[in-house]
Amino acid sequence: MSNHQRELFFGLIRIHVLVHASHEPIFGLAMMEELAHHGYRIGPGTLYPLLHGLEKSGLLRSALKNTAGRRRRVYTITAAGKKALEKAKSKVDELHHE
């Protein structure tokens, strides 16, 4: 995959992550599995920096939670993330209808 394709896909993956975080809290492994269902094959070395970047930019917030005896970093969407997602959705819809 070329760097240009990779950058385009990363943008789509970011949107995909925000969509799922807008429905429910997410965590890395489940997100990797979900993205795989849509044909994106990304590993932890790619996904976790992406999640950290979304958090650093204020679009996601994380917290450590105990789930089934394991501590997981769980991500939820922020108000800024919801606004960014709405703008992204309108741009994707606009492109889709052209």
Short mmCIF file of N, CA and C in Angstrom, two decimals:
data_model
loop_
_atom_site.label_atom_id
_atom_site.label_comp_id
_atom_site.label_asym_id
_atom_site.label_seq_id
_atom_site.Cartn_x
_atom_site.Cartn_y
_atom_site.Cartn_z
N MET A 1 0.85 -1.17 0.00
CA MET A 1 0.00 0.00 0.00
C MET A 1 0.90 1.24 0.00
N SER A 2 0.59 2.19 -0.84
CA SER A 2 1.38 3.41 -0.92
C SER A 2 1.08 4.31 0.28
N ASN A 3 1.98 5.25 0.52
CA ASN A 3 1.78 6.20 1.63
C ASN A 3 0.52 7.03 1.42
N HIS A 4 0.20 7.37 0.16
CA HIS A 4 -1.00 8.15 -0.12
C HIS A 4 -2.25 7.36 0.24
N GLN A 5 -2.28 6.08 -0.15
CA GLN A 5 -3.42 5.24 0.19
C GLN A 5 -3.53 5.07 1.70
N ARG A 6 -2.38 4.89 2.32
CA ARG A 6 -2.35 4.70 3.77
C ARG A 6 -2.94 5.92 4.49
N GLU A 7 -2.57 7.11 4.06
CA GLU A 7 -3.09 8.34 4.68
C GLU A 7 -4.60 8.45 4.48
N LEU A 8 -5.09 8.10 3.28
CA LEU A 8 -6.54 8.13 3.04
C LEU A 8 -7.26 7.14 3.95
N PHE A 9 -6.72 5.93 4.05
CA PHE A 9 -7.35 4.93 4.90
C PHE A 9 -7.31 5.33 6.37
N PHE A 10 -6.23 5.96 6.83
CA PHE A 10 -6.17 6.40 8.21
C PHE A 10 -7.27 7.40 8.51
N GLY A 11 -7.56 8.28 7.57
CA GLY A 11 -8.66 9.22 7.76
C GLY A 11 -9.98 8.50 7.91
N LEU A 12 -10.20 7.49 7.07
CA LEU A 12 -11.44 6.71 7.16
C LEU A 12 -11.50 5.92 8.46
N ILE A 13 -10.37 5.37 8.87
CA ILE A 13 -10.33 4.61 10.12
C ILE A 13 -10.64 5.53 11.30
N ARG A 14 -10.10 6.73 11.30
CA ARG A 14 -10.39 7.69 12.39
C ARG A 14 -11.90 7.96 12.46
N ILE A 15 -12.51 8.17 11.30
CA ILE A 15 -13.96 8.40 11.28
C ILE A 15 -14.69 7.17 11.81
N HIS A 16 -14.26 6.00 11.37
CA HIS A 16 -14.89 4.75 11.82
C HIS A 16 -14.80 4.61 13.34
N VAL A 17 -13.63 4.91 13.90
CA VAL A 17 -13.44 4.84 15.35
C VAL A 17 -14.39 5.81 16.05
N LEU A 18 -14.48 7.03 15.55
CA LEU A 18 -15.38 8.01 16.17
C LEU A 18 -16.84 7.58 16.09
N VAL A 19 -17.22 6.98 14.97
CA VAL A 19 -18.61 6.48 14.84
C VAL A 19 -18.90 5.47 15.94
N HIS A 20 -18.00 4.50 16.11
CA HIS A 20 -18.24 3.48 17.13
C HIS A 20 -18.19 4.06 18.54
N ALA A 21 -17.27 4.98 18.77
CA ALA A 21 -17.19 5.61 20.10
C ALA A 21 -18.42 6.47 20.39
N SER A 22 -19.11 6.92 19.34
CA SER A 22 -20.32 7.72 19.56
C SER A 22 -21.49 6.83 19.98
N HIS A 23 -21.40 5.52 19.73
CA HIS A 23 -22.47 4.60 20.11
C HIS A 23 -22.25 3.97 21.48
N GLU A 24 -20.97 3.69 21.80
CA GLU A 24 -20.64 3.05 23.07
C GLU A 24 -19.14 3.19 23.32
N PRO A 25 -18.72 3.03 24.57
CA PRO A 25 -17.27 3.06 24.85
C PRO A 25 -16.57 1.94 24.07
N ILE A 26 -15.36 2.21 23.62
CA ILE A 26 -14.61 1.24 22.83
C ILE A 26 -13.26 0.94 23.50
N PHE A 27 -12.66 -0.18 23.10
CA PHE A 27 -11.30 -0.47 23.52
C PHE A 27 -10.57 -1.08 22.33
N GLY A 28 -9.25 -1.06 22.39
CA GLY A 28 -8.41 -1.37 21.25
C GLY A 28 -8.68 -2.69 20.57
N LEU A 29 -8.67 -3.80 21.31
CA LEU A 29 -8.82 -5.11 20.69
C LEU A 29 -10.16 -5.24 19.96
N ALA A 30 -11.23 -4.80 20.61
CA ALA A 30 -12.55 -4.87 19.96
C ALA A 30 -12.59 -3.99 18.71
N MET A 31 -11.90 -2.85 18.75
CA MET A 31 -11.87 -1.96 17.59
C MET A 31 -11.10 -2.60 16.45
N MET A 32 -9.99 -3.28 16.76
CA MET A 32 -9.24 -3.98 15.71
C MET A 32 -10.10 -5.05 15.05
N GLU A 33 -10.86 -5.78 15.86
CA GLU A 33 -11.76 -6.81 15.32
C GLU A 33 -12.86 -6.18 14.47
N GLU A 34 -13.44 -5.10 14.94
CA GLU A 34 -14.49 -4.41 14.19
C GLU A 34 -13.96 -3.89 12.86
N LEU A 35 -12.79 -3.27 12.88
CA LEU A 35 -12.21 -2.75 11.65
C LEU A 35 -11.88 -3.87 10.68
N ALA A 36 -11.46 -5.02 11.20
CA ALA A 36 -11.17 -6.18 10.34
C ALA A 36 -12.43 -6.63 9.59
N HIS A 37 -13.59 -6.51 10.24
CA HIS A 37 -14.86 -6.86 9.58
C HIS A 37 -15.12 -5.97 8.37
N HIS A 38 -14.51 -4.81 8.35
CA HIS A 38 -14.70 -3.86 7.25
C HIS A 38 -13.50 -3.83 6.30
N GLY A 39 -12.61 -4.80 6.46
CA GLY A 39 -11.50 -4.93 5.54
C GLY A 39 -10.24 -4.16 5.91
N TYR A 40 -10.23 -3.51 7.08
CA TYR A 40 -9.04 -2.80 7.52
C TYR A 40 -8.21 -3.74 8.39
N ARG A 41 -7.01 -4.02 7.97
CA ARG A 41 -6.13 -4.89 8.77
C ARG A 41 -5.07 -4.02 9.42
N ILE A 42 -5.33 -3.66 10.65
CA ILE A 42 -4.35 -2.86 11.37
C ILE A 42 -4.05 -3.53 12.70
N GLY A 43 -2.83 -3.44 13.12
CA GLY A 43 -2.40 -4.05 14.37
C GLY A 43 -2.34 -3.04 15.48
N PRO A 44 -1.97 -3.51 16.66
CA PRO A 44 -1.91 -2.63 17.82
C PRO A 44 -0.89 -1.49 17.65
N GLY A 45 0.18 -1.75 16.92
CA GLY A 45 1.19 -0.72 16.71
C GLY A 45 0.70 0.43 15.86
N THR A 46 -0.40 0.23 15.17
CA THR A 46 -1.02 1.28 14.36
C THR A 46 -2.23 1.86 15.09
N LEU A 47 -3.07 0.98 15.64
CA LEU A 47 -4.32 1.44 16.25
C LEU A 47 -4.10 2.25 17.53
N TYR A 48 -3.23 1.77 18.42
CA TYR A 48 -3.08 2.48 19.69
C TYR A 48 -2.52 3.88 19.53
N PRO A 49 -1.53 4.10 18.67
CA PRO A 49 -1.11 5.49 18.43
C PRO A 49 -2.23 6.34 17.83
N LEU A 50 -3.07 5.74 16.99
CA LEU A 50 -4.20 6.46 16.41
C LEU A 50 -5.18 6.86 17.52
N LEU A 51 -5.49 5.93 18.42
CA LEU A 51 -6.38 6.24 19.55
C LEU A 51 -5.78 7.32 20.44
N HIS A 52 -4.49 7.20 20.72
CA HIS A 52 -3.82 8.21 21.56
C HIS A 52 -3.84 9.57 20.88
N GLY A 53 -3.67 9.59 19.55
CA GLY A 53 -3.73 10.85 18.82
C GLY A 53 -5.11 11.48 18.87
N LEU A 54 -6.15 10.66 18.75
CA LEU A 54 -7.52 11.18 18.85
C LEU A 54 -7.78 11.72 20.26
N GLU A 55 -7.19 11.05 21.25
CA GLU A 55 -7.35 11.54 22.61
C GLU A 55 -6.57 12.84 22.81
N LYS A 56 -5.36 12.88 22.33
CA LYS A 56 -4.53 14.08 22.48
C LYS A 56 -5.18 15.29 21.80
N SER A 57 -5.87 15.05 20.68
CA SER A 57 -6.52 16.15 19.97
C SER A 57 -7.89 16.49 20.57
N GLY A 58 -8.29 15.78 21.63
CA GLY A 58 -9.52 16.13 22.34
C GLY A 58 -10.79 15.51 21.77
N LEU A 59 -10.64 14.55 20.85
CA LEU A 59 -11.82 13.94 20.24
C LEU A 59 -12.31 12.70 21.01
N LEU A 60 -11.39 12.06 21.73
CA LEU A 60 -11.72 10.93 22.59
C LEU A 60 -11.18 11.21 23.99
N ARG A 61 -11.74 10.52 24.96
CA ARG A 61 -11.27 10.56 26.34
C ARG A 61 -11.14 9.11 26.78
N SER A 62 -10.11 8.81 27.58
CA SER A 62 -9.94 7.42 28.02
C SER A 62 -9.92 7.32 29.53
N ALA A 63 -10.22 6.11 29.98
CA ALA A 63 -10.15 5.80 31.41
C ALA A 63 -9.83 4.31 31.53
N LEU A 64 -9.13 3.95 32.59
CA LEU A 64 -8.87 2.54 32.86
C LEU A 64 -10.08 1.95 33.57
N LYS A 65 -10.55 0.81 33.07
CA LYS A 65 -11.72 0.15 33.66
C LYS A 65 -11.40 -1.32 33.87
N ASN A 66 -11.96 -1.90 34.93
CA ASN A 66 -11.84 -3.34 35.15
C ASN A 66 -12.98 -4.02 34.42
N THR A 67 -12.62 -4.92 33.50
CA THR A 67 -13.62 -5.65 32.72
C THR A 67 -13.24 -7.13 32.73
N ALA A 68 -14.10 -7.96 33.27
CA ALA A 68 -13.86 -9.41 33.32
C ALA A 68 -12.49 -9.72 33.93
N GLY A 69 -12.14 -9.01 34.99
CA GLY A 69 -10.89 -9.26 35.68
C GLY A 69 -9.66 -8.65 35.01
N ARG A 70 -9.86 -7.90 33.94
CA ARG A 70 -8.74 -7.26 33.23
C ARG A 70 -8.91 -5.76 33.28
N ARG A 71 -7.79 -5.07 33.31
CA ARG A 71 -7.83 -3.61 33.22
C ARG A 71 -7.70 -3.24 31.75
N ARG A 72 -8.65 -2.47 31.27
CA ARG A 72 -8.64 -2.02 29.88
C ARG A 72 -8.72 -0.51 29.84
N ARG A 73 -8.07 0.05 28.84
CA ARG A 73 -8.23 1.47 28.57
C ARG A 73 -9.43 1.59 27.65
N VAL A 74 -10.46 2.27 28.12
CA VAL A 74 -11.72 2.41 27.39
C VAL A 74 -11.84 3.85 26.93
N TYR A 75 -12.25 4.02 25.67
CA TYR A 75 -12.34 5.34 25.06
C TYR A 75 -13.80 5.72 24.83
N THR A 76 -14.12 6.96 25.14
CA THR A 76 -15.44 7.52 24.85
C THR A 76 -15.25 8.80 24.04
N ILE A 77 -16.26 9.12 23.27
CA ILE A 77 -16.19 10.32 22.43
C ILE A 77 -16.46 11.55 23.30
N THR A 78 -15.82 12.64 22.97
CA THR A 78 -16.02 13.91 23.68
C THR A 78 -17.01 14.77 22.88
N ALA A 79 -17.40 15.90 23.45
CA ALA A 79 -18.27 16.83 22.72
C ALA A 79 -17.57 17.31 21.45
N ALA A 80 -16.28 17.59 21.55
CA ALA A 80 -15.52 18.02 20.36
C ALA A 80 -15.48 16.90 19.33
N GLY A 81 -15.36 15.66 19.80
CA GLY A 81 -15.37 14.51 18.90
C GLY A 81 -16.70 14.37 18.17
N LYS A 82 -17.79 14.62 18.89
CA LYS A 82 -19.12 14.55 18.27
C LYS A 82 -19.27 15.61 17.18
N LYS A 83 -18.78 16.82 17.47
CA LYS A 83 -18.85 17.89 16.47
C LYS A 83 -18.01 17.55 15.25
N ALA A 84 -16.80 17.05 15.48
CA ALA A 84 -15.92 16.68 14.37
C ALA A 84 -16.53 15.55 13.55
N LEU A 85 -17.16 14.60 14.21
CA LEU A 85 -17.80 13.49 13.52
C LEU A 85 -18.96 13.97 12.66
N GLU A 86 -19.76 14.87 13.17
CA GLU A 86 -20.88 15.40 12.39
C GLU A 86 -20.37 16.11 11.14
N LYS A 87 -19.31 16.89 11.27
CA LYS A 87 -18.74 17.57 10.11
C LYS A 87 -18.19 16.56 9.11
N ALA A 88 -17.51 15.54 9.62
CA ALA A 88 -16.95 14.51 8.74
C ALA A 88 -18.06 13.77 8.01
N LYS A 89 -19.15 13.44 8.72
CA LYS A 89 -20.27 12.74 8.10
C LYS A 89 -20.86 13.57 6.96
N SER A 90 -21.03 14.86 7.18
CA SER A 90 -21.61 15.69 6.12
C SER A 90 -20.68 15.76 4.91
N LYS A 91 -19.37 15.79 5.14
CA LYS A 91 -18.41 15.81 4.02
C LYS A 91 -18.42 14.48 3.27
N VAL A 92 -18.50 13.37 4.00
CA VAL A 92 -18.56 12.05 3.35
C VAL A 92 -19.85 11.93 2.55
N ASP A 93 -20.97 12.37 3.12
CA ASP A 93 -22.24 12.34 2.39
C ASP A 93 -22.17 13.17 1.13
N GLU A 94 -21.56 14.35 1.23
CA GLU A 94 -21.41 15.23 0.08
C GLU A 94 -20.62 14.53 -1.02
N LEU A 95 -19.52 13.91 -0.67
CA LEU A 95 -18.71 13.18 -1.66
C LEU A 95 -19.48 12.01 -2.26
N HIS A 96 -20.20 11.29 -1.41
CA HIS A 96 -20.96 10.13 -1.86
C HIS A 96 -22.02 10.52 -2.90
N HIS A 97 -22.60 11.70 -2.75
CA HIS A 97 -23.68 12.13 -3.65
C HIS A 97 -23.17 12.83 -4.90
N GLU A 98 -21.88 13.06 -5.03
CA GLU A 98 -21.36 13.71 -6.23
C GLU A 98 -21.26 12.74 -7.39
#
